[in-house]
């Protein structure tokens, strides 16, 4: 067989070695992403034995970047950021600025160029969305105050990094990149203006045309009933928009794919698009990390141990301590600050994307890429241990320090109802836990029927907005007795738990019944098993989403059938 099969051999080696090492990583409680990076090292040119085609792997990684950024755009919810904007936006900006400055100073000390030092610093400031999501989900903290703030913080980091990806290529020459790579030198204001104009034109096209064209396209394809055709339409849209953005507007593949996901998110087929594209997205994201691992020089650990140690110190210690201090400054409890600090004490895919771009533009030296990759692998490997250390560290610090106890029990300005709260909210009211999509609908119905209610919500920003609109609300986790006490649960007529918080619903019900034995409790759940268990434990009236949907649809069908019987 004399024809070229380097693509097949690269794919075979990449997938097989990634599978083996990813499995080993998961078995030793380390994220599989670390295994994928090590797989790249194994089949890369820096280690003996089989060497995969670096050029082909690099092109495959570009598709991986497109699909990764598409996933980020598809799950980017502005509401998630707005709910915690008062801490997430300033916190993330300050944290990224300080960490970037530390990385820049370190690289400057090593006599790197300004552009290389800047990219190096920025790469050390971007936490991995994949790692954080997995850590929060594994600990059931996605819907907690800590989880919401951490995700909002990450959204700001992601948006800032996307802007860097946009501005970096046209500014490469001014930052010290070679003219052959970066293009002819132009005045800085012309470069920035031209880039922003191109990006604005692309965004306008996506918002005006894309919002109308994409839903229409997916409706046409969905009507065929062909699953593979729908999947093909999603992939073709992502890669087509990413390539078109690069060819027509000089916008990076990453930004094009990000906006493809953002626009597609507003379509009624967004969930199906995410579901159908997930296998391919996962496969190519694995190839992306494998191709990046092929660039790693493992000898960097032996040749430059102090530099590696410095990178790890900035990534873990600087990011974590900076985040810890900022969250405490915003008057959140110590436990919340420790959880968010642990979640952001790592770097991942965006750091790799930034470093890869810097390397291709001739700004970041190969040593910088190796140092960043070492920081990615080590910080992700250690992140699960950071999360596990949160509770023991919190317990130990609380036992040893009066200051820590004061920080843990510090007063939230929105944790108590104002003295001016009307009496109707203090007796015979409904205590509504959660003010999300379901909670808002319940509150609207209560308002329309003149039934007083008090909202207990973890988002301090949301509570502040509710109070400004005249709604009685308290801030905090309703599983803590103090929160329900402040909502005057002892004299309430009903407790409605509108958030599907399976971990804390029993504690809420227990506290409510202890303080108010005759109170009626209404609970929402997403899980059929949890619904059956809550019914068995007689927690209260339980509403399971799919069951209620089926009941409503059945009722409608039967009503129509009886109204117009078939003869």
Coordinates of C-alpha atoms in Angstrom, one line a residue, residues 248-457:
X248 CA -14.2 37.4 4.4
X249 CA -13.7 39.4 7.6
X250 CA -10.2 38.3 8.8
X251 CA -11.8 37.1 12.0
X252 CA -10.4 34.1 13.8
X253 CA -12.0 30.7 13.4
X254 CA -12.6 30.7 17.2
X255 CA -14.6 33.9 17.2
X256 CA -16.6 32.8 14.1
X257 CA -17.5 29.5 15.8
X258 CA -18.3 31.3 19.1
X259 CA -20.9 33.6 17.4
X260 CA -22.3 30.6 15.4
X261 CA -23.1 29.0 18.8
X262 CA -24.4 32.3 20.3
X263 CA -26.8 32.8 17.4
X264 CA -27.9 29.2 17.3
X265 CA -28.6 29.3 21.1
X266 CA -31.6 31.5 20.4
X267 CA -33.1 28.9 18.0
X268 CA -35.8 26.5 19.1
X269 CA -33.4 23.7 17.9
X270 CA -30.5 24.8 20.2
X271 CA -30.8 21.9 22.6
X272 CA -31.1 19.4 19.7
X273 CA -28.1 21.0 18.0
X274 CA -26.1 20.7 21.2
X275 CA -27.1 17.0 21.6
X276 CA -26.5 16.0 18.0
X277 CA -23.1 17.8 17.7
X278 CA -21.8 16.6 21.1
X279 CA -20.1 13.4 20.0
X280 CA -18.2 15.0 17.2
X281 CA -17.4 18.0 19.4
X282 CA -16.0 15.7 22.0
X283 CA -14.0 13.7 19.5
X284 CA -12.4 16.7 17.9
X285 CA -11.8 18.4 21.2
X286 CA -9.8 15.3 22.2
X287 CA -7.8 15.7 19.0
X288 CA -7.2 19.3 19.9
X289 CA -5.7 18.5 23.3
X290 CA -3.7 15.6 21.7
X291 CA -2.3 17.9 19.0
X292 CA -1.3 20.4 21.7
X293 CA 0.4 17.7 23.7
X294 CA 2.5 16.9 20.7
X295 CA 4.0 20.4 21.1
X296 CA 5.0 19.7 24.7
X297 CA 8.7 19.2 25.5
X298 CA 8.6 17.1 28.7
X299 CA 12.3 17.9 29.2
X300 CA 11.1 21.4 30.3
X301 CA 10.4 19.9 33.7
X302 CA 14.1 18.9 34.1
X303 CA 15.7 21.8 32.2
X304 CA 13.7 24.6 33.7
X305 CA 12.2 23.3 37.0
X306 CA 12.2 26.8 38.6
X307 CA 10.3 28.4 35.7
X308 CA 7.7 25.6 35.8
X309 CA 7.4 26.1 39.5
X310 CA 6.9 29.8 39.0
X311 CA 4.2 29.2 36.4
X312 CA 2.3 26.8 38.7
X313 CA 2.6 29.2 41.6
X314 CA 1.0 32.0 39.5
X315 CA -1.7 29.7 38.1
X316 CA -2.7 28.1 41.4
X317 CA -1.6 30.4 44.2
X318 CA -2.0 33.8 42.6
X319 CA -5.3 33.1 40.9
X320 CA -6.8 31.3 43.9
X321 CA -5.6 33.8 46.5
X322 CA -6.6 36.8 44.3
X323 CA -10.1 35.3 43.8
X324 CA -10.4 34.5 47.5
X325 CA -9.5 38.0 48.6
X326 CA -11.8 39.6 46.0
X327 CA -14.8 37.5 47.0
X328 CA -14.3 38.3 50.7
X329 CA -14.0 42.0 49.8
X330 CA -17.5 41.8 48.2
X331 CA -18.7 40.5 51.6
X332 CA -19.4 36.9 50.7
X333 CA -18.9 34.1 53.3
X334 CA -15.6 32.4 53.7
X335 CA -17.0 29.1 52.4
X336 CA -18.2 30.7 49.1
X337 CA -14.8 32.4 48.7
X338 CA -12.8 29.2 49.2
X339 CA -15.0 27.2 46.7
X340 CA -14.7 29.9 44.0
X341 CA -10.9 30.2 44.6
X342 CA -10.5 26.4 44.2
X343 CA -12.5 26.4 41.0
X344 CA -10.5 29.2 39.4
X345 CA -7.1 27.9 40.5
X346 CA -6.3 26.2 37.1
X347 CA -6.0 27.0 33.4
X348 CA -7.1 25.0 30.4
X349 CA -8.5 25.2 26.8
X350 CA -8.5 29.0 26.4
X351 CA -4.9 29.3 27.6
X352 CA -3.9 26.7 25.0
X353 CA -5.8 28.5 22.3
X354 CA -4.1 31.8 23.2
X355 CA -0.7 30.2 23.4
X356 CA -1.2 28.4 20.1
X357 CA -2.1 31.7 18.4
X358 CA 0.8 33.5 20.0
X359 CA 3.2 30.7 18.7
X360 CA 1.8 30.9 15.2
X361 CA 2.2 34.7 15.1
X362 CA 5.8 34.4 16.1
X363 CA 5.3 36.2 19.4
X364 CA 5.5 33.4 22.0
X365 CA 8.7 31.4 22.1
X366 CA 8.4 27.6 22.0
X367 CA 9.6 27.5 25.6
X368 CA 6.6 29.6 26.5
X369 CA 4.3 27.1 25.0
X370 CA 5.9 24.3 26.9
X371 CA 5.7 26.2 30.2
X372 CA 2.0 27.1 29.6
X373 CA 1.2 23.4 28.8
X374 CA 3.1 22.3 31.9
X375 CA 1.0 24.7 33.9
X376 CA -2.2 23.4 32.3
X377 CA -1.4 19.7 33.0
X378 CA -0.2 20.3 36.6
X379 CA -2.9 22.7 37.6
X380 CA -5.7 20.6 36.2
X381 CA -4.2 17.5 37.9
X382 CA -4.1 19.3 41.2
X383 CA -7.5 21.0 40.9
X384 CA -9.6 18.1 42.2
X385 CA -7.3 18.0 45.3
X386 CA -7.9 21.7 45.8
X387 CA -11.7 21.2 45.8
X388 CA -11.4 18.3 48.2
X389 CA -9.3 20.5 50.5
X390 CA -11.9 23.3 50.7
X391 CA -14.0 21.8 53.6
X392 CA -11.1 20.5 55.7
X393 CA -9.3 23.8 55.3
X394 CA -12.4 25.7 56.2
X395 CA -13.0 23.6 59.3
X396 CA -9.3 24.0 60.4
X397 CA -9.2 27.7 59.8
X398 CA -12.5 28.3 61.6
X399 CA -11.1 26.4 64.6
X400 CA -7.9 28.4 64.7
X401 CA -8.9 31.9 63.7
X402 CA -11.4 34.4 65.2
X403 CA -11.1 36.5 61.9
X404 CA -12.1 33.4 59.9
X405 CA -15.2 32.9 62.1
X406 CA -16.1 36.5 61.6
X407 CA -15.7 36.2 57.8
X408 CA -17.8 33.0 57.7
X409 CA -20.6 34.7 59.8
X410 CA -20.4 38.2 58.3
X411 CA -23.6 39.9 57.7
X412 CA -25.0 40.0 54.2
X413 CA -26.8 43.4 53.9
X414 CA -29.7 41.6 52.1
X415 CA -29.9 38.7 54.5
X416 CA -32.6 40.3 56.6
X417 CA -35.9 41.9 55.6
X418 CA -35.9 45.7 56.1
X419 CA -37.6 47.0 59.2
X420 CA -40.1 48.8 57.0
X421 CA -41.4 45.5 55.6
X422 CA -45.2 45.5 55.6
X423 CA -46.9 43.2 58.1
X424 CA -48.7 41.2 55.4
X425 CA -45.3 39.8 54.4
X426 CA -44.6 38.7 58.0
X427 CA -47.6 36.5 58.7
X428 CA -49.7 34.1 56.5
X429 CA -47.4 34.7 53.5
X430 CA -45.9 32.3 51.0
X431 CA -42.1 31.7 51.3
X432 CA -40.9 31.2 47.7
X433 CA -37.4 29.6 47.4
X434 CA -35.8 30.4 44.1
X435 CA -36.6 33.1 41.6
X436 CA -35.6 31.4 38.3
X437 CA -37.9 30.6 35.4
X438 CA -40.4 28.6 37.6
X439 CA -40.1 30.9 40.6
X440 CA -40.9 34.0 38.5
X441 CA -44.1 32.4 37.1
X442 CA -45.2 31.4 40.5
X443 CA -44.5 34.9 41.9
X444 CA -46.4 36.5 39.0
X445 CA -49.5 34.3 39.7
X446 CA -49.3 35.1 43.5
X447 CA -49.1 38.8 42.6
X448 CA -52.0 38.7 40.3
X449 CA -54.1 37.0 43.0
X450 CA -53.0 39.4 45.8
X451 CA -51.2 36.7 47.8
X452 CA -48.3 38.1 49.8
X453 CA -45.0 36.3 49.4
X454 CA -41.3 36.5 50.4
X455 CA -38.6 35.4 48.1
X456 CA -35.5 33.5 49.4
X457 CA -32.8 33.6 46.7

